[in-house]
Tab-separated table of C-alpha atoms in Angstrom:
chain	number	residue	atom	x	y	z
A	200	MET	CA	-82.970	-50.799	62.624
A	201	THR	CA	-83.815	-48.020	60.332
A	202	GLU	CA	-86.774	-47.606	58.458
A	203	ARG	CA	-84.245	-48.666	55.766
A	204	THR	CA	-82.324	-51.226	57.067
A	205	ALA	CA	-85.916	-53.235	57.711
A	206	ILE	CA	-86.909	-52.741	53.890
A	207	ARG	CA	-83.830	-54.365	53.368
A	208	ALA	CA	-83.964	-57.182	55.868
A	209	SER	CA	-87.665	-58.138	54.655
A	210	PHE	CA	-86.498	-58.168	50.419
A	211	SER	CA	-83.180	-59.874	51.217
A	212	ARG	CA	-85.747	-62.490	53.326
A	213	ALA	CA	-88.399	-62.451	50.531
A	214	ALA	CA	-85.605	-63.555	47.493
A	215	THR	CA	-85.228	-66.683	47.500
A	216	ARG	CA	-89.350	-66.977	46.426
A	217	TYR	CA	-89.565	-64.004	45.065
A	218	ALA	CA	-89.404	-65.210	41.279
A	219	ALA	CA	-92.032	-67.605	42.502
A	220	ALA	CA	-94.633	-65.460	43.206
A	221	ALA	CA	-93.683	-62.056	41.933
A	222	GLY	CA	-96.203	-62.679	38.981
A	223	LEU	CA	-97.667	-58.632	38.651
A	224	GLN	CA	-94.047	-57.184	39.265
A	225	ARG	CA	-92.712	-59.850	36.073
A	226	VAL	CA	-95.198	-58.680	33.591
A	227	VAL	CA	-95.356	-54.749	35.121
A	228	CYS	CA	-91.482	-55.159	33.867
A	229	ASP	CA	-92.406	-56.949	31.027
A	230	ARG	CA	-93.883	-53.775	29.614
A	231	LEU	CA	-91.518	-51.205	30.580
A	232	LEU	CA	-89.284	-52.612	28.528
A	233	GLU	CA	-91.317	-51.845	25.476
A	234	LEU	CA	-91.913	-48.746	25.927
A	235	LEU	CA	-87.523	-48.017	26.313
A	236	PRO	CA	-86.854	-45.659	24.031
A	237	ASP	CA	-85.111	-45.743	20.331
A	238	ARG	CA	-81.457	-44.873	21.302
A	239	ALA	CA	-77.549	-46.199	21.485
A	240	ALA	CA	-76.255	-46.135	25.649
A	241	ARG	CA	-72.700	-46.331	26.657
A	242	LEU	CA	-74.612	-47.207	30.045
A	243	VAL	CA	-77.961	-48.713	31.688
A	244	LEU	CA	-78.640	-48.937	34.649
A	245	ASP	CA	-81.132	-51.087	36.305
A	246	LEU	CA	-82.249	-49.403	39.405
A	247	GLY	CA	-84.088	-51.954	42.012
A	248	CYS	CA	-82.527	-54.771	39.961
A	249	GLY	CA	-84.292	-57.719	42.317
A	250	THR	CA	-83.407	-61.139	41.278
A	251	GLY	CA	-82.769	-59.642	37.619
A	252	PHE	CA	-86.251	-59.935	35.494
A	253	ALA	CA	-85.495	-57.119	33.328
A	254	SER	CA	-81.560	-58.534	32.019
A	255	THR	CA	-82.488	-59.889	29.034
A	256	GLY	CA	-84.664	-57.645	28.026
A	257	LEU	CA	-82.225	-54.305	28.311
A	258	HIS	CA	-78.828	-56.564	27.284
A	259	GLY	CA	-81.210	-57.099	24.101
A	260	ARG	CA	-81.967	-53.738	23.508
A	261	PHE	CA	-78.372	-52.308	24.411
A	262	PRO	CA	-76.261	-55.064	23.375
A	263	GLU	CA	-73.592	-52.519	23.393
A	264	ALA	CA	-74.474	-50.598	26.257
A	265	MET	CA	-72.146	-51.078	29.302
A	266	HIS	CA	-74.885	-53.011	32.139
A	267	CYS	CA	-74.413	-52.243	35.450
A	268	ALA	CA	-77.403	-53.992	38.174
A	269	VAL	CA	-78.232	-51.697	41.358
A	270	ASP	CA	-80.088	-53.181	44.500
A	271	PHE	CA	-79.908	-52.580	47.692
A	272	SER	CA	-81.241	-56.111	49.320
A	273	LEU	CA	-77.513	-57.690	49.240
A	274	GLY	CA	-80.539	-61.408	49.166
A	275	MET	CA	-81.734	-60.464	45.869
A	276	LEU	CA	-77.981	-59.518	44.495
A	277	HIS	CA	-77.499	-62.451	45.575
A	278	ALA	CA	-80.361	-64.579	43.773
A	279	HIS	CA	-79.547	-62.067	40.796
A	280	GLU	CA	-78.347	-64.380	38.288
A	281	ARG	CA	-74.448	-63.802	36.909
A	282	SER	CA	-74.343	-63.339	32.841
A	283	HIS	CA	-72.097	-61.131	31.151
A	284	GLY	CA	-71.163	-57.785	30.873
A	285	VAL	CA	-73.475	-56.847	33.932
A	286	MET	CA	-71.955	-55.043	37.421
A	287	ARG	CA	-74.198	-56.378	40.202
A	288	VAL	CA	-74.099	-53.375	43.445
A	289	CYS	CA	-75.069	-52.964	46.351
A	290	ALA	CA	-76.672	-49.520	46.991
A	291	ASP	CA	-79.053	-47.608	47.970
A	292	ALA	CA	-80.738	-45.460	45.123
A	293	HIS	CA	-80.917	-42.935	47.531
A	294	ARG	CA	-77.568	-42.225	47.618
A	295	LEU	CA	-75.682	-44.116	44.270
A	296	PRO	CA	-72.112	-44.336	43.476
A	297	LEU	CA	-71.540	-43.288	39.726
A	298	ALA	CA	-71.152	-40.164	38.533
A	299	SER	CA	-72.925	-37.590	38.150
A	300	THR	CA	-73.806	-37.178	33.680
A	301	SER	CA	-72.477	-40.739	33.888
A	302	ALA	CA	-75.899	-43.066	32.155
A	303	ASP	CA	-77.860	-43.047	29.883
A	304	ILE	CA	-81.036	-45.484	30.697
A	305	VAL	CA	-81.625	-45.566	34.680
A	306	PHE	CA	-84.623	-47.827	34.497
A	307	SER	CA	-86.289	-49.199	38.194
A	308	SER	CA	-88.995	-51.637	38.123
A	309	LEU	CA	-91.865	-50.945	40.547
A	310	MET	CA	-88.696	-50.790	43.234
A	311	LEU	CA	-89.623	-46.057	43.858
A	312	GLN	CA	-93.058	-47.102	46.415
A	313	TRP	CA	-89.473	-47.944	48.258
A	314	CYS	CA	-87.858	-44.501	48.836
A	315	ASP	CA	-88.216	-41.061	49.575
A	316	LEU	CA	-89.728	-39.781	46.081
A	317	PRO	CA	-88.062	-36.991	45.781
A	318	VAL	CA	-83.877	-38.107	46.656
A	319	ALA	CA	-84.670	-40.788	44.772
A	320	LEU	CA	-85.593	-39.145	41.251
A	321	ALA	CA	-83.032	-36.615	42.443
A	322	GLU	CA	-80.012	-39.125	42.197
A	323	CYS	CA	-81.274	-40.755	39.167
A	324	ARG	CA	-81.041	-36.715	37.765
A	325	ARG	CA	-78.369	-36.558	39.585
A	326	VAL	CA	-76.353	-39.462	37.238
A	327	LEU	CA	-78.144	-39.219	33.771
A	328	ARG	CA	-76.732	-37.470	31.409
A	329	GLU	CA	-78.085	-34.546	29.271
A	330	GLY	CA	-81.461	-36.303	27.513
A	331	GLY	CA	-80.191	-39.251	29.109
A	332	HIS	CA	-84.052	-41.397	29.904
A	333	MET	CA	-85.609	-42.348	33.689
A	334	CYS	CA	-88.042	-45.247	32.324
A	335	PHE	CA	-89.621	-46.282	35.837
A	336	SER	CA	-93.442	-48.554	36.536
A	337	THR	CA	-94.592	-47.730	39.931
A	338	VAL	CA	-97.700	-47.952	41.877
A	339	LEU	CA	-100.205	-44.723	42.450
A	340	HIS	CA	-102.558	-43.923	45.309
A	341	GLY	CA	-104.885	-46.366	45.412
A	342	THR	CA	-103.445	-49.562	45.478
A	343	LEU	CA	-103.976	-52.339	47.562
A	344	ALA	CA	-107.426	-50.102	48.681
A	345	GLU	CA	-108.652	-54.140	49.951
A	346	ILE	CA	-105.800	-54.610	52.921
A	347	ASP	CA	-106.821	-50.178	54.193
A	348	ASP	CA	-110.155	-51.288	54.021
A	349	ALA	CA	-109.790	-55.127	55.664
A	350	PHE	CA	-107.911	-53.359	58.375
A	351	ALA	CA	-109.564	-50.095	58.654
A	352	GLY	CA	-111.074	-49.091	62.858
A	353	LEU	CA	-109.187	-51.878	63.784
A	354	ASP	CA	-106.248	-50.512	65.027
A	355	ALA	CA	-104.506	-46.355	64.594
A	356	TYR	CA	-101.301	-47.860	62.403
A	357	ARG	CA	-101.316	-48.377	58.657
A	358	HIS	CA	-100.977	-51.471	56.976
A	359	THR	CA	-100.233	-50.566	53.247
A	360	VAL	CA	-97.271	-48.166	51.649
A	361	SER	CA	-98.378	-44.665	51.481
A	362	PHE	CA	-98.294	-44.576	47.672
A	363	PRO	CA	-98.687	-41.285	45.599
A	364	ALA	CA	-101.109	-39.664	43.413
A	365	PRO	CA	-100.221	-39.085	39.887
A	366	GLU	CA	-100.838	-35.588	40.331
A	367	ALA	CA	-97.886	-35.797	42.814
A	368	LEU	CA	-95.797	-38.030	40.821
A	369	THR	CA	-95.292	-35.870	37.598
A	370	ALA	CA	-94.284	-33.046	41.041
A	371	ALA	CA	-92.284	-35.088	41.814
A	372	LEU	CA	-91.029	-35.753	38.270
A	373	THR	CA	-90.720	-31.721	36.755
A	374	GLY	CA	-88.964	-31.000	40.720
A	375	SER	CA	-86.350	-33.129	40.145
A	376	GLY	CA	-84.730	-31.595	36.633
A	377	PHE	CA	-87.439	-34.297	34.390
A	378	ALA	CA	-89.276	-34.098	31.751
A	379	VAL	CA	-92.542	-36.445	31.412
A	380	ASP	CA	-92.428	-37.532	27.931
A	381	LEU	CA	-95.141	-40.094	28.106
A	382	MET	CA	-96.471	-41.429	31.306
A	383	ARG	CA	-99.810	-44.865	30.601
A	384	ARG	CA	-102.044	-45.625	34.194
A	385	GLU	CA	-103.668	-49.120	34.093
A	386	THR	CA	-105.759	-50.880	36.704
A	387	TYR	CA	-104.946	-54.505	37.708
A	388	VAL	CA	-106.274	-56.808	40.128
A	389	GLU	CA	-104.974	-60.048	41.030
A	390	TYR	CA	-107.189	-62.588	42.953
A	391	PHE	CA	-106.483	-65.337	45.203
A	392	ALA	CA	-107.994	-68.711	46.439
A	393	ASP	CA	-108.135	-66.726	49.908
A	394	ALA	CA	-107.497	-63.690	52.608
A	395	ARG	CA	-104.380	-65.293	53.219
A	396	ALA	CA	-103.163	-66.035	50.057
A	397	LEU	CA	-103.689	-62.590	49.888
A	398	LEU	CA	-101.817	-61.323	52.770
A	399	GLN	CA	-99.101	-63.603	52.267
A	400	SER	CA	-98.633	-62.192	48.826
A	401	ASN	CA	-96.949	-59.584	50.088
A	402	ARG	CA	-94.644	-61.336	52.602
A	403	ASP	CA	-93.320	-63.862	49.513
A	404	ILE	CA	-92.629	-60.320	47.530
A	405	GLY	CA	-91.096	-59.119	50.399
A	406	ALA	CA	-92.798	-56.379	49.457
A	407	SER	CA	-95.520	-56.750	53.251
A	408	HIS	CA	-92.703	-53.536	55.275
A	409	VAL	CA	-94.591	-50.429	56.043
A	410	PRO	CA	-92.442	-47.318	56.734
A	411	ASP	CA	-94.277	-44.936	58.482
A	412	GLY	CA	-96.544	-45.844	60.917
A	413	ALA	CA	-96.616	-49.707	60.779
A	414	ARG	CA	-97.598	-52.151	63.594
A	415	ARG	CA	-94.639	-52.967	65.284
A	416	ALA	CA	-96.685	-55.571	67.637
A	417	LEU	CA	-98.927	-59.264	66.005
A	418	LEU	CA	-102.090	-59.033	64.936
A	419	GLY	CA	-104.581	-60.764	67.726
A	420	ARG	CA	-106.602	-63.905	66.513
A	421	ALA	CA	-109.719	-62.395	66.620
A	422	ALA	CA	-108.651	-58.472	64.540
A	423	LEU	CA	-107.091	-61.200	62.481
A	424	ARG	CA	-110.036	-63.169	61.507
A	425	GLN	CA	-112.515	-60.330	60.977
A	426	VAL	CA	-109.921	-58.879	58.662
A	427	CYS	CA	-109.050	-62.324	56.541
A	428	ASN	CA	-113.151	-61.845	56.602
A	429	ARG	CA	-113.754	-58.586	55.561
A	430	LEU	CA	-111.442	-59.761	52.982
A	431	GLU	CA	-113.363	-62.892	52.264
A	432	ALA	CA	-116.659	-60.287	51.065
A	433	ARG	CA	-114.682	-59.176	48.763
A	434	ARG	CA	-114.846	-62.570	46.778
A	435	GLU	CA	-115.176	-62.285	43.321
A	436	ALA	CA	-116.156	-65.294	41.282
A	437	ARG	CA	-111.959	-65.469	40.052
A	438	GLY	CA	-110.870	-65.643	43.765
A	439	VAL	CA	-110.841	-62.789	46.722
A	440	PRO	CA	-110.001	-60.337	44.696
A	441	LEU	CA	-106.003	-57.454	44.883
A	442	THR	CA	-105.788	-54.242	43.346
A	443	TYR	CA	-102.817	-52.577	41.903
A	444	GLN	CA	-102.580	-48.648	40.372
A	445	LEU	CA	-99.817	-48.936	38.271
A	446	ALA	CA	-98.239	-46.151	36.081
A	447	TRP	CA	-95.269	-46.490	33.615
A	448	VAL	CA	-92.757	-43.589	32.914
A	449	VAL	CA	-90.751	-42.339	30.256
A	450	ALA	CA	-89.276	-39.373	31.596
A	451	ARG	CA	-85.647	-37.238	30.269
A	452	ALA	CA	-84.018	-35.362	32.039
A	453	SER	CA	-83.921	-32.339	31.106
A	454	SER	CA	-81.565	-28.499	30.785
A	455	GLY	CA	-81.961	-27.035	34.067
A	456	ASP	CA	-80.468	-27.175	37.364
A	457	ARG	CA	-80.005	-30.543	38.831
A	458	SER	CA	-81.841	-31.216	42.217
């Protein structure tokens, strides 16, 4: 099984419980909808659409456009609410089945961190018309730091995705033919009743698969107990914290050669 296939399977397994568990994802998506540019659009691409958090907002903002909801997880697409005028397409952001310069808006909320960033950005730039906009949210370096710290020294494996620094994200955008019009960053902390609920939260949204250098065998009971104890040691009045470094970006397809 390839890494992309494993990530796809993880999200498909989580599809039926995703909408109930993805509180942060819904908040981030709603914030991104507020940043959509004031422009006309003929084709709007909702890339990594999941169960359809953005569908109503995108339709409201671009009522005359054709809408294409894309996700590489069949499970997520099956859970996506059917609505008039929305094409649902199962495809990978690394290789989109769309003609070059066919889209005016690429909208993507909390998906790019699961991609080879330069590859996915190059594909988004390819399908956008000149002057088209890519509006996306993602997570940056420092996200899930509590999990990294809790596992530190217990084994030699990664337990979270390697997230980019802001400078690396900006460089990837400009290198792919985008001009950054806006980038907003914010630290967001979720709180959980206990350490096990924190760890389960990633599984419930399908985000527990780590592509590179991850442990594939189950963690032993003693090690898991130590991880939970370390997480519990961070407990605050509101619960056990988990930190996200978030970014909302509006970028414009600029002139010049496409990657």
